[in-house]
Tab-separated table of C-alpha atoms and ligand atoms in Angstrom:
chain	number	residue	atom	x	y	z
A	1	MET	CA	0.000	0.000	0.000
A	2	ILE	CA	1.315	3.455	-0.905
A	3	PRO	CA	0.181	5.683	1.982
A	4	PHE	CA	-1.361	9.062	1.321
A	5	CYS	CA	1.227	10.823	3.416
A	6	LYS	CA	4.264	9.938	5.457
A	7	PRO	CA	6.461	12.364	7.410
A	8	SER	CA	10.113	12.371	6.402
A	9	ILE	CA	11.988	11.492	9.594
A	10	THR	CA	15.779	11.146	9.545
A	11	GLU	CA	18.582	10.669	12.071
A	12	LEU	CA	18.546	14.433	12.589
A	13	GLU	CA	14.976	14.475	13.959
A	14	LEU	CA	15.785	11.457	16.172
A	15	ASN	CA	18.986	12.997	17.524
A	16	TYR	CA	17.359	16.324	18.349
A	17	ALA	CA	14.364	14.609	19.955
A	18	LYS	CA	16.718	12.577	22.134
A	19	LYS	CA	18.616	15.695	23.112
A	20	ALA	CA	15.370	17.446	23.995
A	21	VAL	CA	13.977	14.618	26.121
A	22	THR	CA	17.075	14.611	28.287
A	23	GLY	CA	17.120	18.420	28.511
A	24	ARG	CA	14.477	20.979	29.382
A	25	ILE	CA	11.226	19.538	28.064
A	26	CYS	CA	8.616	22.198	28.825
A	27	GLY	CA	7.724	25.039	26.470
A	28	ASP	CA	10.043	27.826	25.301
A	29	GLY	CA	13.237	25.799	25.729
A	30	PRO	CA	16.302	25.968	23.470
A	31	PHE	CA	14.677	24.119	20.554
A	32	THR	CA	11.719	26.501	20.505
A	33	GLU	CA	14.284	29.267	20.070
A	34	THR	CA	16.084	27.524	17.200
A	35	ALA	CA	12.808	26.609	15.470
A	36	THR	CA	11.650	30.224	15.710
A	37	ARG	CA	14.967	31.474	14.327
A	38	LEU	CA	14.876	28.990	11.437
A	39	PHE	CA	11.315	30.047	10.679
A	40	PHE	CA	12.591	33.611	10.441
A	41	ASP	CA	15.539	32.566	8.246
A	42	LYS	CA	13.182	30.858	5.801
A	43	THR	CA	10.387	33.442	5.716
A	44	GLY	CA	11.792	36.739	6.971
A	45	MET	CA	8.892	36.860	9.447
A	46	SER	CA	10.050	37.951	12.886
A	47	ASN	CA	6.861	38.413	14.929
A	48	VAL	CA	6.286	34.682	15.133
A	49	LEU	CA	5.309	32.515	18.093
A	50	MET	CA	5.490	28.741	18.060
A	51	VAL	CA	2.222	27.244	19.293
A	52	SER	CA	0.716	23.818	19.875
A	53	SER	CA	-1.277	23.659	16.600
A	54	CYS	CA	-2.642	25.763	13.789
A	55	THR	CA	-6.022	25.345	15.480
A	56	HIS	CA	-4.548	27.121	18.516
A	57	ALA	CA	-2.900	29.750	16.314
A	58	LEU	CA	-6.344	30.515	14.868
A	59	GLU	CA	-7.851	30.641	18.366
A	60	LEU	CA	-5.127	33.043	19.464
A	61	ALA	CA	-5.795	35.221	16.410
A	62	ALA	CA	-9.535	35.180	17.161
A	63	LEU	CA	-8.797	36.318	20.743
A	64	LEU	CA	-6.596	39.144	19.436
A	65	CYS	CA	-9.388	40.243	17.075
A	66	GLY	CA	-11.437	41.069	20.178
A	67	LEU	CA	-14.568	39.418	18.785
A	68	GLU	CA	-17.872	39.716	20.570
A	69	PRO	CA	-20.942	37.487	20.455
A	70	GLU	CA	-22.948	37.970	17.238
A	71	ASP	CA	-19.940	39.340	15.340
A	72	GLU	CA	-19.481	37.822	11.910
A	73	VAL	CA	-16.389	36.409	10.256
A	74	ILE	CA	-16.244	35.652	6.539
A	75	ILE	CA	-14.551	32.347	5.714
A	76	PRO	CA	-14.573	30.005	2.736
A	77	SER	CA	-16.738	26.916	3.197
A	78	PHE	CA	-14.086	24.760	1.552
A	79	THR	CA	-11.749	24.442	4.545
A	80	PHE	CA	-11.054	22.477	7.712
A	81	SER	CA	-13.340	22.834	10.743
A	82	SER	CA	-10.676	24.696	12.765
A	83	THR	CA	-10.961	27.780	10.539
A	84	ALA	CA	-14.566	28.226	11.695
A	85	ASN	CA	-14.237	26.878	15.244
A	86	ALA	CA	-11.699	29.515	16.272
A	87	PHE	CA	-14.281	32.269	15.781
A	88	ILE	CA	-17.296	30.258	16.930
A	89	LEU	CA	-15.578	29.687	20.279
A	90	ARG	CA	-15.628	33.483	20.722
A	91	GLY	CA	-19.352	33.538	20.042
A	92	ALA	CA	-18.975	34.856	16.515
A	93	LYS	CA	-20.888	33.532	13.530
A	94	PRO	CA	-19.229	32.067	10.441
A	95	VAL	CA	-20.414	33.538	7.150
A	96	PHE	CA	-19.459	31.200	4.336
A	97	CYS	CA	-18.086	32.595	1.114
A	98	GLU	CA	-18.020	30.898	-2.274
A	99	ILE	CA	-14.704	29.755	-3.774
A	100	ASP	CA	-12.998	30.392	-7.075
A	101	PRO	CA	-13.020	26.866	-8.524
A	102	ARG	CA	-9.767	27.482	-10.368
A	103	THR	CA	-7.853	27.469	-7.067
A	104	MET	CA	-10.481	26.414	-4.485
A	105	ASN	CA	-9.530	29.576	-2.571
A	106	ILE	CA	-11.994	32.256	-1.443
A	107	ASP	CA	-13.567	34.131	-4.378
A	108	THR	CA	-12.515	37.686	-3.574
A	109	ASN	CA	-15.269	39.029	-5.855
A	110	ARG	CA	-17.898	37.512	-3.577
A	111	ILE	CA	-16.651	38.843	-0.209
A	112	GLU	CA	-18.091	42.337	-0.305
A	113	GLU	CA	-21.697	41.188	-0.753
A	114	LEU	CA	-21.406	39.284	2.561
A	115	ILE	CA	-20.238	42.253	4.656
A	116	THR	CA	-22.700	43.626	7.234
A	117	GLU	CA	-22.165	46.031	10.138
A	118	LYS	CA	-21.436	42.959	12.272
A	119	THR	CA	-18.556	41.739	10.108
A	120	LYS	CA	-15.241	41.956	12.000
A	121	ALA	CA	-12.808	39.767	10.094
A	122	ILE	CA	-12.076	37.794	6.954
A	123	CYS	CA	-10.266	34.467	7.240
A	124	PRO	CA	-9.207	33.045	3.868
A	125	ILE	CA	-7.028	29.970	3.441
A	126	ASP	CA	-4.150	29.156	1.087
A	127	TYR	CA	-5.506	25.893	-0.295
A	128	ALA	CA	-2.916	23.323	-1.376
A	129	GLY	CA	-0.197	25.843	-0.532
A	130	VAL	CA	-1.359	28.069	-3.397
A	131	CYS	CA	-1.715	31.573	-1.995
A	132	CYS	CA	-5.132	33.198	-2.105
A	133	ASP	CA	-5.300	36.684	-3.617
A	134	ILE	CA	-4.425	38.398	-0.351
A	135	ASP	CA	-4.003	41.867	-1.925
A	136	SER	CA	-7.676	41.818	-2.942
A	137	VAL	CA	-8.707	40.586	0.514
A	138	ASN	CA	-6.663	43.332	2.185
A	139	TYR	CA	-8.116	45.972	-0.122
A	140	ILE	CA	-11.643	45.058	1.016
A	141	ALA	CA	-10.574	44.714	4.669
A	142	GLU	CA	-9.075	48.204	4.693
A	143	ARG	CA	-12.191	49.794	3.217
A	144	TYR	CA	-14.463	48.192	5.831
A	145	ASN	CA	-11.969	48.235	8.708
A	146	LEU	CA	-11.823	44.459	9.099
A	147	LYS	CA	-9.046	42.209	10.410
A	148	VAL	CA	-7.498	39.645	8.102
A	149	VAL	CA	-6.605	36.292	9.657
A	150	LEU	CA	-4.922	34.075	7.094
A	151	ASP	CA	-5.233	30.332	7.605
A	152	SER	CA	-1.849	29.537	6.112
A	153	ALA	CA	-1.828	25.998	7.570
A	154	GLN	CA	-0.813	24.648	4.170
A	155	SER	CA	1.390	27.396	2.758
A	156	LEU	CA	4.674	27.532	4.663
A	157	GLY	CA	7.312	27.948	1.959
A	158	SER	CA	4.881	29.417	-0.585
A	159	LYS	CA	5.048	32.962	-1.916
A	160	TYR	CA	2.572	35.631	-2.947
A	161	LYS	CA	3.977	38.120	-5.457
A	162	GLY	CA	7.433	37.146	-4.230
A	163	ARG	CA	6.658	37.690	-0.543
A	164	PRO	CA	6.339	34.766	1.914
A	165	ALA	CA	2.812	33.436	2.493
A	166	GLY	CA	1.268	35.180	5.492
A	167	PHE	CA	3.467	38.262	5.347
A	168	ASP	CA	0.650	40.497	4.127
A	169	SER	CA	-2.079	39.661	6.663
A	170	ASP	CA	-2.738	40.855	10.219
A	171	TYR	CA	-2.278	37.301	11.472
A	172	ALA	CA	-1.091	34.163	9.680
A	173	CYS	CA	-1.588	30.710	11.178
A	174	PHE	CA	0.688	27.811	10.180
A	175	SER	CA	0.458	24.095	10.921
A	176	PHE	CA	3.072	21.436	11.667
A	177	HIS	CA	0.548	18.622	11.810
A	178	GLU	CA	1.675	15.210	10.559
A	179	THR	CA	0.001	15.833	7.186
A	180	LYS	CA	1.737	19.164	6.500
A	181	ASN	CA	5.020	19.817	4.663
A	182	TYR	CA	7.042	20.378	7.853
A	183	THR	CA	5.869	18.443	10.866
A	184	CYS	CA	6.431	17.616	14.507
A	185	GLY	CA	3.229	15.577	14.819
A	186	GLU	CA	1.124	18.375	16.230
A	187	GLY	CA	2.294	21.975	16.200
A	188	GLY	CA	1.796	25.404	14.735
A	189	ALA	CA	3.042	28.964	14.485
A	190	ILE	CA	1.392	32.365	14.420
A	191	PHE	CA	2.663	35.492	12.705
A	192	ILE	CA	1.371	38.755	14.132
A	193	LYS	CA	1.891	41.947	12.171
A	194	SER	CA	1.464	44.468	15.019
A	195	ASN	CA	4.270	44.717	17.599
A	196	GLU	CA	1.738	45.806	20.210
A	197	GLU	CA	-0.440	42.746	19.632
A	198	MET	CA	2.632	40.523	19.616
A	199	LYS	CA	3.099	41.453	23.298
A	200	SER	CA	-0.535	40.605	24.093
A	201	ALA	CA	-0.185	37.328	22.220
A	202	GLU	CA	2.835	36.299	24.304
A	203	ILE	CA	0.739	36.773	27.432
A	204	ILE	CA	-2.312	34.910	26.113
A	205	ARG	CA	-0.101	32.033	24.991
A	206	GLU	CA	1.479	31.732	28.466
A	207	LYS	CA	-1.690	31.327	30.569
A	208	GLY	CA	-2.196	35.081	30.800
A	209	THR	CA	1.188	35.685	32.423
A	210	ASP	CA	4.261	37.678	31.392
A	211	ARG	CA	6.504	34.626	31.728
A	212	SER	CA	7.942	35.270	28.222
A	213	SER	CA	9.376	38.622	29.375
A	214	PHE	CA	10.639	36.911	32.519
A	215	TYR	CA	12.533	34.304	30.428
A	216	ARG	CA	14.161	37.096	28.460
A	217	GLY	CA	15.311	38.641	31.729
A	218	GLU	CA	13.255	41.804	31.201
A	219	ILE	CA	11.461	41.447	34.555
A	220	ASP	CA	12.406	39.665	37.790
A	221	LYS	CA	9.104	37.895	38.453
A	222	TYR	CA	6.079	37.007	36.393
A	223	THR	CA	2.403	37.378	37.287
A	224	TRP	CA	-1.114	37.123	35.928
A	225	GLN	CA	-1.580	40.008	33.486
A	226	ASN	CA	-4.577	39.153	31.322
A	227	PHE	CA	-6.864	36.315	30.221
A	228	GLY	CA	-5.041	33.518	28.458
A	229	SER	CA	-4.583	29.864	27.759
A	230	SER	CA	-1.745	27.414	27.181
A	231	TYR	CA	-0.739	27.502	23.555
A	232	LEU	CA	2.973	26.741	23.786
A	233	PRO	CA	4.416	23.471	22.507
A	234	SER	CA	6.777	21.208	24.434
A	235	ASP	CA	10.446	21.604	23.495
A	236	ILE	CA	10.455	17.917	22.482
A	237	LEU	CA	8.165	18.776	19.578
A	238	MET	CA	10.224	21.836	18.743
A	239	ALA	CA	13.319	19.614	18.539
A	240	VAL	CA	11.667	17.572	15.794
A	241	LEU	CA	10.518	20.781	14.109
A	242	THR	CA	14.038	22.242	14.283
A	243	ALA	CA	15.304	19.277	12.276
A	244	GLN	CA	12.462	19.650	9.761
A	245	LEU	CA	13.180	23.347	9.289
A	246	GLU	CA	16.906	22.675	8.887
A	247	ARG	CA	15.800	20.391	6.011
A	248	PHE	CA	13.431	23.067	4.674
A	249	ASP	CA	14.842	23.324	1.144
A	250	GLU	CA	15.431	19.589	0.773
A	251	ILE	CA	11.834	18.757	1.736
A	252	LYS	CA	10.452	21.502	-0.482
A	253	SER	CA	12.406	20.502	-3.567
A	254	LYS	CA	11.489	16.821	-3.175
A	255	ARG	CA	7.794	17.707	-2.978
A	256	ILE	CA	8.008	20.071	-5.953
A	257	SER	CA	9.709	17.390	-8.026
A	258	ILE	CA	6.895	14.881	-7.251
A	259	TRP	CA	4.240	17.512	-7.965
A	260	GLU	CA	5.810	18.249	-11.353
A	261	LYS	CA	6.001	14.568	-12.256
A	262	TYR	CA	2.265	14.236	-11.606
A	263	PHE	CA	1.576	17.431	-13.517
A	264	ASP	CA	3.529	16.265	-16.567
A	265	GLY	CA	2.379	12.651	-16.327
A	266	LEU	CA	-1.321	13.562	-16.333
A	267	GLY	CA	-1.132	16.285	-18.979
A	268	GLU	CA	-2.394	14.096	-21.826
A	269	LEU	CA	-5.502	13.151	-19.857
A	270	GLU	CA	-6.283	16.827	-19.400
A	271	VAL	CA	-5.853	17.446	-23.128
A	272	LYS	CA	-8.388	14.661	-23.717
A	273	GLY	CA	-10.816	16.378	-21.348
A	274	LEU	CA	-10.816	13.487	-18.850
A	275	LEU	CA	-9.543	15.404	-15.840
A	276	LYS	CA	-8.182	18.785	-14.783
A	277	ARG	CA	-4.843	19.488	-13.141
A	278	PRO	CA	-4.234	22.279	-10.567
A	279	TYR	CA	-4.046	25.851	-11.773
A	280	ILE	CA	-1.381	28.111	-10.241
A	281	PRO	CA	-2.096	31.847	-10.565
A	282	GLU	CA	0.787	34.012	-11.687
A	283	TYR	CA	1.027	35.710	-8.276
A	284	SER	CA	1.493	32.436	-6.407
A	285	GLU	CA	4.633	30.337	-6.040
A	286	HIS	CA	3.457	27.146	-4.343
A	287	ASN	CA	5.098	24.632	-1.989
A	288	ALA	CA	3.642	21.419	-3.479
A	289	HIS	CA	1.590	20.761	-0.375
A	290	ILE	CA	-1.177	18.937	-2.256
A	291	PHE	CA	-1.478	17.456	-5.718
A	292	TYR	CA	-5.128	17.216	-6.653
A	293	ILE	CA	-7.120	16.594	-9.797
A	294	PHE	CA	-10.707	17.358	-10.744
A	295	LEU	CA	-12.751	14.617	-12.363
A	296	ASN	CA	-15.696	15.547	-14.568
A	297	THR	CA	-18.311	14.269	-12.112
A	298	ALA	CA	-18.569	13.320	-8.442
A	299	THR	CA	-19.431	9.733	-9.425
A	300	GLU	CA	-16.254	9.471	-11.456
A	301	ARG	CA	-14.238	10.884	-8.551
A	302	ASN	CA	-15.595	8.204	-6.228
A	303	ASP	CA	-15.003	5.472	-8.818
A	304	LEU	CA	-11.406	6.509	-9.394
A	305	LEU	CA	-10.839	6.739	-5.637
A	306	ASN	CA	-12.003	3.137	-5.206
A	307	TYR	CA	-10.051	2.003	-8.257
A	308	LEU	CA	-6.816	3.500	-6.898
A	309	ARG	CA	-7.401	2.099	-3.428
A	310	GLU	CA	-7.897	-1.374	-4.895
A	311	LYS	CA	-4.525	-0.924	-6.536
A	312	GLY	CA	-2.966	-0.088	-3.168
A	313	ILE	CA	-2.809	3.685	-3.686
A	314	GLY	CA	-3.867	5.825	-0.735
A	315	ALA	CA	-5.717	8.521	-2.671
A	316	VAL	CA	-8.119	10.668	-0.620
A	317	PHE	CA	-10.544	13.552	-0.917
A	318	HIS	CA	-11.597	16.457	1.308
A	319	TYR	CA	-13.328	18.639	2.508
A	320	ILE	CA	-17.001	18.051	3.056
A	321	PRO	CA	-17.869	21.774	2.731
A	322	LEU	CA	-18.470	23.324	6.151
A	323	HIS	CA	-21.773	24.912	5.127
A	324	SER	CA	-23.262	21.527	4.188
A	325	SER	CA	-21.828	19.585	7.139
A	326	PRO	CA	-24.074	18.818	10.137
A	327	TYR	CA	-22.761	21.707	12.259
A	328	GLY	CA	-22.653	24.153	9.339
A	329	LYS	CA	-26.319	23.457	8.697
A	330	SER	CA	-27.089	24.488	12.281
A	331	TYR	CA	-26.168	28.015	11.124
A	332	GLY	CA	-29.028	27.868	8.652
A	333	TYR	CA	-27.085	26.836	5.561
A	334	LYS	CA	-28.321	24.458	2.881
A	335	SER	CA	-26.056	22.514	0.521
A	336	GLU	CA	-27.282	24.455	-2.504
A	337	ASP	CA	-26.318	27.819	-0.965
A	338	LEU	CA	-22.765	27.536	-2.304
A	339	PRO	CA	-23.076	25.533	-5.536
A	340	LEU	CA	-19.482	25.894	-6.741
A	341	THR	CA	-18.010	24.779	-3.411
A	342	GLU	CA	-20.438	21.868	-3.409
A	343	GLU	CA	-19.678	20.789	-6.958
A	344	TYR	CA	-15.911	21.148	-7.055
A	345	SER	CA	-15.243	19.622	-3.633
A	346	ALA	CA	-17.145	16.539	-4.835
A	347	ARG	CA	-15.022	16.284	-7.984
A	348	LEU	CA	-11.644	16.702	-6.257
A	349	LEU	CA	-9.204	13.846	-5.646
A	350	ARG	CA	-5.793	14.046	-3.958
A	351	LEU	CA	-2.873	11.822	-4.890
A	352	PRO	CA	-0.197	10.727	-2.389
A	353	ILE	CA	2.596	13.269	-1.972
A	354	PHE	CA	5.435	13.051	0.546
A	355	PRO	CA	9.217	13.469	0.273
A	356	ASP	CA	10.093	9.763	0.333
A	357	LEU	CA	7.685	8.752	-2.465
A	358	THR	CA	9.875	6.897	-4.979
A	359	ASP	CA	10.001	7.399	-8.744
A	360	ASP	CA	8.633	3.864	-9.192
A	361	GLU	CA	5.676	4.648	-6.954
A	362	ILE	CA	4.971	7.923	-8.750
A	363	GLY	CA	5.165	6.110	-12.100
A	364	TYR	CA	2.782	3.432	-10.829
A	365	ILE	CA	0.273	6.022	-9.607
A	366	ILE	CA	0.347	7.955	-12.886
A	367	GLU	CA	0.037	4.720	-14.879
A	368	SER	CA	-2.908	3.616	-12.708
A	369	VAL	CA	-4.808	6.857	-13.392
A	370	HIS	CA	-4.216	6.301	-17.120
A	371	GLN	CA	-5.412	2.700	-16.814
A	372	TYR	CA	-8.601	3.813	-15.115
A	373	PHE	CA	-9.459	5.757	-18.261
A	374	GLY	CA	-8.573	2.705	-20.363
A	375	ASP	CA	-5.613	4.620	-21.616
A	376	SER	CA	-2.594	2.532	-20.757
A	377	LYS	CA	0.680	4.224	-21.694
B	401	LIG	C1	-4.272	21.367	8.808
B	401	LIG	C2	-5.173	22.514	8.769
B	401	LIG	C3	-5.642	23.135	9.942
B	401	LIG	C4	-5.401	22.566	11.315
B	401	LIG	O1	-4.063	22.474	11.663
B	401	LIG	P1	-3.657	21.798	13.072
B	401	LIG	O2	-2.207	22.152	13.208
B	401	LIG	O3	-3.895	20.337	12.907
B	401	LIG	O4	-4.490	22.390	14.123
B	401	LIG	C5	-6.404	24.272	9.827
B	401	LIG	N1	-6.729	24.790	8.627
B	401	LIG	C6	-6.323	24.217	7.475
B	401	LIG	C7	-6.696	24.840	6.183
B	401	LIG	C8	-5.541	23.045	7.511
B	401	LIG	O5	-5.155	22.479	6.365
């Protein structure tokens, strides 16, 4: 069986993990510092805090937005539950926006019609590591005085108009979950544009205390300063992440090479009108987080999925759109409210992509897709 995803773990990750376990294992230890510095080296983003997950990064961002009950936040329906939960936990209401089916990212032409006097924030995602059109989102946000929280869970290493993903939003939330390009099992990072809010975030992340300033030697004792939670990761996880970030370019180039092999290998089938390959807008330089294809119908997607699984290929699909999921419906949505999201999510299929996928395996997967269409190479 070729799995759908498999983290690339080497001696480096094992050595650092071992070092961490026998050292200081709580949060904000030496490996958290190196991981944060490497993150800066790779992205140029300095106001970054390592956190326990992207889910927690989004929750932290939602707290910083100062949301109140009944406030509204505009998010795409084609995303993971965490994007919505972060705001719902603050009592806010998710308002689902349609996607641009070329990228599956938020359709920036459809945001403005959803804005009411209760709207406080927009939270787009960078699907498949392909940046959403953040300049257009920011343009709208500025006119209506809204915060922009970017769910950049999938886009570490991607660029928008040459700038690192997340750089242009008020907050950007990254993930180091097992399924993401760089992983420590569970983990995340948050970028915060405002220096002032960065200080508040440090306090929220550390149970509402100023322990972060204390660690830096800026104060001689730490106390309860504000509301907060515990969003910092153990240094054991940050040891694994340090190794992953040291291998940043290696992991990225391996993924890109696999992505390109799929893209080239399936080109003929697109020419024949049997499937569609991903579209990368000119402004986006992607990180090969996901390789997906669109089939012509949902039935065909499901058939191909079963066909590949029978051949031992761990192909998958996602997401059941939030607006048509059981909890989304409790907000009054019906499946037909967002027809493009509904249609394209049902036609989407993801192929395995991870750094250690071999050329033979990639060849076998491409050949199997051809065979499904009765088009053996
Ligand atoms: C993975 C993912 C998340 C959740 O990340 P965790 O680190 O597992 O909390 C949130 N949003 C999107 C778009 C994701 O892909």
